[in-house]
XYZ file of C-alpha atoms in Angstrom:
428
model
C 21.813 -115.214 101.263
C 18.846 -115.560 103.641
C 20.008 -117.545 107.129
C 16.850 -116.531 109.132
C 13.226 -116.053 108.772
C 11.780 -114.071 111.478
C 8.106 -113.607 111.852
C 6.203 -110.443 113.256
C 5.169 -112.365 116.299
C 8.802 -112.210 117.815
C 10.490 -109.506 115.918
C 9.708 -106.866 117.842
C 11.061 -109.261 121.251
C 14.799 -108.810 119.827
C 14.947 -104.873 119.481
C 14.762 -102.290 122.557
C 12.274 -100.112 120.682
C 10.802 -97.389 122.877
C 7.105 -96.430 122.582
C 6.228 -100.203 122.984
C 3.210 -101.273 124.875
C 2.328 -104.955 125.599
C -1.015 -106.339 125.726
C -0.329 -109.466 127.555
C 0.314 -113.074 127.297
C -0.768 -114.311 124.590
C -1.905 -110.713 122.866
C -0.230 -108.691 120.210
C 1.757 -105.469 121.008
C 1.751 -102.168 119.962
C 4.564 -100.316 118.377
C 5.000 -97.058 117.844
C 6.565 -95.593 114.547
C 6.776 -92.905 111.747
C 3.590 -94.028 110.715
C 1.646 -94.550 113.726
C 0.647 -96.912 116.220
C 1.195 -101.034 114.293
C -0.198 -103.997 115.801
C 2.163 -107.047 115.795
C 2.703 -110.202 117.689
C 0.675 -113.131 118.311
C -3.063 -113.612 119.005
C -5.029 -116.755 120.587
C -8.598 -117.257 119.104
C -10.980 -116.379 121.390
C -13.454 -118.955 120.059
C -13.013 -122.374 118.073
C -13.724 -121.475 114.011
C -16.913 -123.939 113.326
C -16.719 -126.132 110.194
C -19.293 -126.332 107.918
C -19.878 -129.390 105.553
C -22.507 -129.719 102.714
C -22.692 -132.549 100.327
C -24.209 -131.633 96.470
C -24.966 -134.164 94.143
C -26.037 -132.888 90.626
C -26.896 -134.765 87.630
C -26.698 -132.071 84.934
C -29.404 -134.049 82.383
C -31.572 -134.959 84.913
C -31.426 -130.590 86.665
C -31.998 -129.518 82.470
C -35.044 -132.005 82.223
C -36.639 -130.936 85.214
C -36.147 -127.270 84.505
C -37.727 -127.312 81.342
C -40.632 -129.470 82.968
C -41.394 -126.475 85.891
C -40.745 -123.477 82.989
C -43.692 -125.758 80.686
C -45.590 -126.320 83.667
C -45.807 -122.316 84.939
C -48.977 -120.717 84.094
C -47.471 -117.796 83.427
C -43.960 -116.063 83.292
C -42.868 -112.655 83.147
C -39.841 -112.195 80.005
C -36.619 -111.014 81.056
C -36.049 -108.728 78.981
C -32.904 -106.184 78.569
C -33.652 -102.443 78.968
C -33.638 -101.655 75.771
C -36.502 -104.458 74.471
C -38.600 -103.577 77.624
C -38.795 -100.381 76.070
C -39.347 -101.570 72.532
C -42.233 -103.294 73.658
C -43.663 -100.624 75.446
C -43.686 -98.346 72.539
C -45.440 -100.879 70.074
C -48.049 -101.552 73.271
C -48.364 -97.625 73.498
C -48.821 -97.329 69.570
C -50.210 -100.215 68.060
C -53.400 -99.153 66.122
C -55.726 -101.026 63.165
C -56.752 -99.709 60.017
C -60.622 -99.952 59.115
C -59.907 -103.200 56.876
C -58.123 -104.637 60.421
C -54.619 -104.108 59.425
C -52.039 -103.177 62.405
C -50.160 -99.797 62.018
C -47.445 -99.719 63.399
C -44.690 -96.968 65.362
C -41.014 -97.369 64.639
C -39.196 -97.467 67.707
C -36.789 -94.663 67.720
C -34.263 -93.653 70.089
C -35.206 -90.097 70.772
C -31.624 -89.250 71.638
C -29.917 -90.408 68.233
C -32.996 -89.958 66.061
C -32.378 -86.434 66.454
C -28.621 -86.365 65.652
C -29.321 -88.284 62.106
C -27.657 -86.912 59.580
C -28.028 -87.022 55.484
C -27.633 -89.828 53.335
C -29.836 -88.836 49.957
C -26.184 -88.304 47.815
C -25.573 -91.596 49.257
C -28.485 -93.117 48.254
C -28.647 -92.022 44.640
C -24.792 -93.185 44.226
C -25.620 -96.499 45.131
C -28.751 -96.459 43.024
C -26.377 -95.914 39.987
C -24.486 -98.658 40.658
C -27.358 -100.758 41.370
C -28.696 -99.495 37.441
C -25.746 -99.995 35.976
C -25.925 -103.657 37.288
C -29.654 -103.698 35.887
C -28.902 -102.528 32.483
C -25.737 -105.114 31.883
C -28.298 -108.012 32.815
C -31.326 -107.470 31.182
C -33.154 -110.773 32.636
C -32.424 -109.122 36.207
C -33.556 -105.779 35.431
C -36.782 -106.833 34.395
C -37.403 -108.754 37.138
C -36.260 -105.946 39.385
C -38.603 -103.880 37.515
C -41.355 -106.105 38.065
C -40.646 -106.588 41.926
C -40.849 -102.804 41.893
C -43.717 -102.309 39.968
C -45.794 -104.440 41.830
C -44.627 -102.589 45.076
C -45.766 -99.196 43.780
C -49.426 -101.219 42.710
C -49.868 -102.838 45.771
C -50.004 -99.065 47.766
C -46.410 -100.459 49.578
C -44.599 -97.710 48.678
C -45.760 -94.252 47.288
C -44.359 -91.286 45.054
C -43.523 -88.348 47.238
C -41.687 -85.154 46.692
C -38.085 -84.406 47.960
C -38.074 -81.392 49.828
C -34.161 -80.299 50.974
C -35.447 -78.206 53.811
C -38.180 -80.581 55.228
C -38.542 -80.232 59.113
C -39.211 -83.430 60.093
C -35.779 -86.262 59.620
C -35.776 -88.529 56.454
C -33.358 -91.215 55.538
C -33.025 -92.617 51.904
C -32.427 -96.934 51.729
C -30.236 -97.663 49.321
C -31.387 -101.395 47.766
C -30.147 -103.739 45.119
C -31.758 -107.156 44.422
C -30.770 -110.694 46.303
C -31.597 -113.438 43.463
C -32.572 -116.738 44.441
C -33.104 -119.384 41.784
C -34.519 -122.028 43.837
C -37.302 -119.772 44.912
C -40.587 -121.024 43.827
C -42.123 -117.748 43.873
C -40.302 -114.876 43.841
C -37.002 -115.339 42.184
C -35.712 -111.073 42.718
C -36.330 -110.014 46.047
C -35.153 -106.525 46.897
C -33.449 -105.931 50.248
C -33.253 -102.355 51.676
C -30.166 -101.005 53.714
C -31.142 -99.426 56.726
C -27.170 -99.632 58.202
C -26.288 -96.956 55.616
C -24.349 -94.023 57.723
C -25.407 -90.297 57.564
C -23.286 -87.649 56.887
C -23.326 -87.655 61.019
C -21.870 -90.870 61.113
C -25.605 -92.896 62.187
C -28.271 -94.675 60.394
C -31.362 -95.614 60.572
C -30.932 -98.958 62.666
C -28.355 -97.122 65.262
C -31.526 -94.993 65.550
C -34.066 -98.045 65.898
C -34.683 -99.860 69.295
C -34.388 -103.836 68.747
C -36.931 -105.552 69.841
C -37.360 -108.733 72.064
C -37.923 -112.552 70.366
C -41.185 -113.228 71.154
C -41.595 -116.989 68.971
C -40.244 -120.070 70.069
C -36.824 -121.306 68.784
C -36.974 -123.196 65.429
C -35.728 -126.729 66.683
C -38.404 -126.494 69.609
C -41.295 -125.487 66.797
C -40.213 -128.290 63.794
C -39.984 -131.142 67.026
C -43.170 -130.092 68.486
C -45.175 -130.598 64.829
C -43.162 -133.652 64.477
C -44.880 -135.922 66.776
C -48.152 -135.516 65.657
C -49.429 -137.725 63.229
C -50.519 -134.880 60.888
C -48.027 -132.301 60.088
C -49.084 -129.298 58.548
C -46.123 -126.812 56.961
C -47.162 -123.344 54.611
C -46.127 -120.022 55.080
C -47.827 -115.851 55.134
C -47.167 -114.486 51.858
C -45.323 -111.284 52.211
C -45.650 -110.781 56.049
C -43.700 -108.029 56.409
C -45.447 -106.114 53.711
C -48.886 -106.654 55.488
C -48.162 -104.333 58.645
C -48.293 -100.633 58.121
C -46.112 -97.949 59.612
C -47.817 -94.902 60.864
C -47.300 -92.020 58.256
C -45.525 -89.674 60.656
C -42.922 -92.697 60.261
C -42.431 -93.537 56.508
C -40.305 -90.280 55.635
C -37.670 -92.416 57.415
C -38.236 -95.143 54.703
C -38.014 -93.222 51.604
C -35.625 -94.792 48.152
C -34.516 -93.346 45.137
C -36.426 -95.370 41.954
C -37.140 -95.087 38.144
C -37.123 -97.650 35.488
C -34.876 -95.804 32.700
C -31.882 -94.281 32.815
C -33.681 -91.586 30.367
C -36.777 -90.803 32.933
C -36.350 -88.594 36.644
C -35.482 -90.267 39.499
C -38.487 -90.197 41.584
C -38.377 -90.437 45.673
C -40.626 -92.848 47.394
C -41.710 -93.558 50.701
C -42.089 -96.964 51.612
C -45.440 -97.445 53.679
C -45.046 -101.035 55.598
C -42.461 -102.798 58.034
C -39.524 -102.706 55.738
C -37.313 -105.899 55.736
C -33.109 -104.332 56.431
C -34.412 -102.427 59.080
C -33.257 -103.534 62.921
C -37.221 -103.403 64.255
C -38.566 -105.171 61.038
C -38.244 -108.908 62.916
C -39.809 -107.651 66.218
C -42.739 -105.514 64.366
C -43.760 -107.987 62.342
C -43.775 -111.197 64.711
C -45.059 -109.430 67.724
C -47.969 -108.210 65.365
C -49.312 -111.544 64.986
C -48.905 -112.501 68.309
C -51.663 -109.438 69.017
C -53.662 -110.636 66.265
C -53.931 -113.959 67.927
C -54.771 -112.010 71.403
C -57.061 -109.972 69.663
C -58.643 -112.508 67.960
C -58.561 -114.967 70.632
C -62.204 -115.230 71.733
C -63.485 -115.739 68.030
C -61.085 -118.169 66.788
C -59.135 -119.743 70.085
C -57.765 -122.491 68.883
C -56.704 -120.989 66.074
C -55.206 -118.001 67.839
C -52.734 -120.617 70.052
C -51.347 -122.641 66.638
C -50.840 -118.234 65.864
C -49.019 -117.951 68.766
C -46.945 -121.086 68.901
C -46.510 -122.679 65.850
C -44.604 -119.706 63.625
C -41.701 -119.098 63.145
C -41.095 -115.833 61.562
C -43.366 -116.412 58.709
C -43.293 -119.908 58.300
C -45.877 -122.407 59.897
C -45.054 -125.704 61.320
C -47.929 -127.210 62.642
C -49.559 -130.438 63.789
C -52.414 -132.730 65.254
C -54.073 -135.725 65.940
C -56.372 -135.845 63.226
C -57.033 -133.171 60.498
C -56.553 -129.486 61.457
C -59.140 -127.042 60.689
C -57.086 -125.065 58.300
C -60.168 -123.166 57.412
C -60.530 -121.218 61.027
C -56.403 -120.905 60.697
C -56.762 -118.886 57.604
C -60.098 -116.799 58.611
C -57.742 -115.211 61.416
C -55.045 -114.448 59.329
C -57.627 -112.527 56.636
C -58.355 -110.475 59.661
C -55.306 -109.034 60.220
C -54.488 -109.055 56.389
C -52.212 -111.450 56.317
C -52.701 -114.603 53.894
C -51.241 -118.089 53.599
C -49.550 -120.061 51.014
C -47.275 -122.448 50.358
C -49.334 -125.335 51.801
C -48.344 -129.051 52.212
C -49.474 -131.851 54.614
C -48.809 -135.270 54.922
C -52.477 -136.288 55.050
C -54.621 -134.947 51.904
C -57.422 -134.345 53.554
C -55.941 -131.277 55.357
C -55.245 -129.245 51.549
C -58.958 -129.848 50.529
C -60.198 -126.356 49.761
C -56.702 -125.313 49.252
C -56.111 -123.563 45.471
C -53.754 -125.484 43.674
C -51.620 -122.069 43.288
C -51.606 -121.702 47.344
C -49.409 -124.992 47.315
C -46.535 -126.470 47.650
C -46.902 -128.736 44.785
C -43.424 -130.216 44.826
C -41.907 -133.310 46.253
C -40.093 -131.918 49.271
C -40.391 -128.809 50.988
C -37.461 -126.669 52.186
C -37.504 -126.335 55.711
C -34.718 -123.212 55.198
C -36.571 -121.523 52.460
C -36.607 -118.415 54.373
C -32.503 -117.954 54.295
C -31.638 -115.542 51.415
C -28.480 -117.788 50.859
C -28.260 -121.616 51.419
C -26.004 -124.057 50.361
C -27.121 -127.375 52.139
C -30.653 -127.426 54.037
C -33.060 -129.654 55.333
C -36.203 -130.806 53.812
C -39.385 -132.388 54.487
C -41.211 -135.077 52.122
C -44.885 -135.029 52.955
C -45.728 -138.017 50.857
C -43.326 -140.020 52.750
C -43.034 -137.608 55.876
C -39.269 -137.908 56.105
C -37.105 -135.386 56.964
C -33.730 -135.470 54.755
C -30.657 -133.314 53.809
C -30.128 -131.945 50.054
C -26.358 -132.109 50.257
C -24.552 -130.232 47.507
C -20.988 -130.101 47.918
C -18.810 -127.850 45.718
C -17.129 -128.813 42.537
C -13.566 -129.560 43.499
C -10.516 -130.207 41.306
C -9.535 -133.682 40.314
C -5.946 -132.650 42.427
C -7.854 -131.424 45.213
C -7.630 -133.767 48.370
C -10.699 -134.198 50.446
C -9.235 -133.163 53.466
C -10.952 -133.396 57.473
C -10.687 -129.425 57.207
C -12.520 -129.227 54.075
C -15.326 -131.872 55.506
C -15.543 -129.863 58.484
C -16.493 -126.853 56.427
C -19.069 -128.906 54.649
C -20.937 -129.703 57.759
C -20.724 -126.517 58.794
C -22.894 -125.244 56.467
C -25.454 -127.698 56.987
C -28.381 -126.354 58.072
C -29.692 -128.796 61.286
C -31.541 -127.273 64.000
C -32.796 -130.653 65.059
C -28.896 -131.877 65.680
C -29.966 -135.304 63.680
C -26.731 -135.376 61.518
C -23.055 -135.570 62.579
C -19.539 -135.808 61.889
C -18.012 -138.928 62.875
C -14.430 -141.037 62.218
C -14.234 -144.021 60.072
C -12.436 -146.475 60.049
C-alpha cells in the first residue's frame, strides 16, 4: 500500500546523507553515491519558454490540382529514379547502337555481380519442353499453331539455330516457353511467352540477373483522357514491338530455347536475337527505344516525334486532335526505326484514308485491354459512335447459387477501368 509520493526535489531534504553539496535556493543539489555524483532537486527557469503558434489551412483537392498544374507547367524535370533504374538507364544510354537499316540494338542490363554466379538450367529447359510437346501433340489445333508461331520466328531472322557447346566460356541460359492462347485475338491467336524467372542450378535466373528499368510513358488513364477530348481520336497499335529491337550478339547466348517440330527429329538450340517478352528489362528496352527514336528523329518529323513520345502506351497508340492527324508522317517515323503500325481505327474516316484494309481494325469496337494476355471484363471503344463501354461477361453460375455482395464485389474487381467511370453502388 502506497501512503506517500515523494518527489526528487525534497527527497534528499529528509535523509542526513553525507557527500551532499547544495547549490542554492532555488538550484538542484548534488549527491554523492555508488555511482557517482546525481543531480536532484528543483530548478527555476532561467528564461520564460516562448510559444509559437502557426495556423495551416489545406484543402487537399485544391493542393493536388495545383500540383499537377506547376509539374505540367515545368519546362523540364529531372526523374527520380531508384539506384538501380539510374543505372539501367545509363547502360542503355552507354550502349544503344543502330543497325544500317536504322534498327536499335540493344545491351541487356546485367548485374555484373550475379551475372557471374548464374548457374545451369539446359536439363531444365528440355524437361519443360517435353511437357510443353506432350501438350502439343494431345491438341493438334494448338500444335500447329505453335508450330506456325515458331516457324515464322525462325523466318523472320528472330531467333537463329546455334550449336550447344557444354564447355562454352561465356554464360548461357535456356527459356523454357509454352504457348498463352487467346481466342479473342484478332491476329495472333498462339502467342508464345518465354520464362526468364526459371532458377539455375545456383539458385538465380536470368531476371535476378537483369537490372529493371525505369517507366518512362505516361500512365494509361492520363494517355486514354488526354485523346479523349479531342474531337478526333485516333487508336492502332506497333505490330510486334518487342520483336523489332535487337540485342547485341555478345547478349543473345543468354536467350537461347530448346525447339523442334517432331518428336522424331533433334532438338535443336536457338538463340533468340531481339528484346524477348518474360524477361524483367523487356518493358524498359523496348519503350525507352522509341522514346530515342522520337529524339532521334525529332528534327525530321517533330510533331510526329511528340504524339511518339506521349501518346503510347507500351505498344498501343491513343491519340488525338483537332482536325485530322497526319497519320502519314506518324508512320514514316516508325519505318525508321523498324517498327510498323496496325490495328488502325478513328472516329473520323478521313484519318484511315491510305490505310490497307488488313492494317485495320475493321470491327465494331475496339478493345482498349487488348494487350492483357488474360481478360475477363474490359473496356472498349466504338469509333462509329465514339463511346466508351464495358463488355461485361459474368460467369455461368448455378441456378442454386445466390448472387451474393461478395460475389458482385469480385465481379467488379475484375473490371478493367483505368478511367474510374464505373462503380459499385447500393440499391434500394
Amino acid at each position: 500500500m502506497i501512503d506517500i509520493v515523494i518527489g526528487a526535489d525534497i527527497f534528499f531534504d529528509l535523509f542526513k546523507v553525507s557527500g551532499r553539496i547544495p547549490l542554492g535556493e532555488g538550484l538542484p543539489i548534488l549527491v554523492n553515491s555508488v555511482l557517482g555524483w546525481v543531480v536532484s532537486g528543483r530548478s527555476n527557469r532561467c528564461q520564460p519558454s516562448t510559444t509559437i503558434t502557426a495556423n495551416v489551412a489545406s484543402v487537399t483537392e485544391l493542393h493536388q490540382l495545383m500540383e499537377r498544374f506547376w509539374k505540367l507547367e515545368e519546362s523540364e524535370s529531372s526523374p527520380c529514379y531508384s539506384v538501380e533504374e539510374a543505372a539501367c538507364e545509363a547502360h542503355f544510354c552507354q550502349t544503344i547502337s543502330r543497325s544500317s537499316e536504322g534498327r536499335y540494338i540493344v545491351r541487356l542490363p546485367l548485374k555484373d555481380d550475379v551475372i557471374i554466379n548464374l548457374g545451369e538450367n539446359r536439363r531444365t529447359a528440355v524437361r519443360r519442353f517435353h511437357l510443353v510437346e506432350s501438350r502439343l501433340l494431345r491438341d493438334h489445333r494448338l500444335g500447329q499453331q505453335y508450330r506456325d508461331f515458331m516457324k515464322e520466328y525462325y523466318e523472320l531472322g528472330h531467333m537463329k539455330r546455334v550449336e550447344h557447346n557444354e564447355n562454352s566460356i561465356c554464360p548461357t541460359y535456356h527459356l523454357p516457353h509454352h504457348a498463352v492462347v487467346r481466342e479473342d485475338s484478332t491476329t495472333t491467336k498462339v502467342r508464345v511467352v518465354y520464362d526468364a524467372s526459371c532458377k539455375t542450378s545456383s539458385g538465380l535466373s536470368l531476371n535476378d540477373a537483369m537490372l529493371v528499368g525505369p517507366i518512362v510513358q505516361d500512365d494509361l488513364r492520363s494517355i486514354v483522357i488526354r485523346s479523349r477530348v479531342h474531337p478526333v481520336m485516333l487508336i492502332a497499335d506497333i505490330k510486334q514491338m518487342y520483336r523489332q529491337v535487337l540485342v547485341d550478339v555478345r547478349d543473345t547466348p543468354l536467350q537461347r530455347i530448346v525447339w523442334r517440330e517432331a518428336p522424331d527429329l533433334t532438338l535443336e538450340t536457338y538463340e533468340l536475337q531481339t528484346v524477348t517478352y518474360g524477361t524483367a528489362s523487356a518493358p524498359f528496352l523496348a519503350t525507352r527505344v522509341l522514346r530515342q527514336l522520337a529524339d532521334d528523329e525529332q528534327r525530321n518529323f517533330p510533331e510526329a516525334a511528340e504524339v511518339l513520345r506521349n501518346d503510347f502506351y507500351v505498344d498501343d497508340l491513343f491519340s488525338g486532335g483537332n482536325n485530322v492527324p497526319e497519320t502519314i508522317n506518324l508512320q514514316s517515323l516508325l519505318k525508321r526505326g523498324g517498327f510498323m503500325l496496325r490495328k488502325w481505327a478513328s472516329n473520323e474516316s478521313a484519318v484511315l484514308e491510305g490505310i490497307s484494309e488488313e492494317d485495320k481494325a475493321l470491327r465494331q469496337s475496339v478493345d482498349l485491354d487488348r494487350d492483357q494476355l488474360i481478360k475477363t471484363l474490359g473496356l472498349h471503344w466504338k469509333p462509329t459512335a465514339d463511346v466508351l463501354r464495358y463488355n461485361v461477361k459474368l460467369p455461368q453460375s448455378e441456378p442454386t447459387e445466390k448472387l451474393t455482395k461478395r460475389l458482385a464485389l469480385s465481379y467488379i474487381a475484375q473490371l478493367f477501368d483505368p478511367l474510374g467511370l464505373v462503380g459499385p453502388v447500393q440499391g434500394c
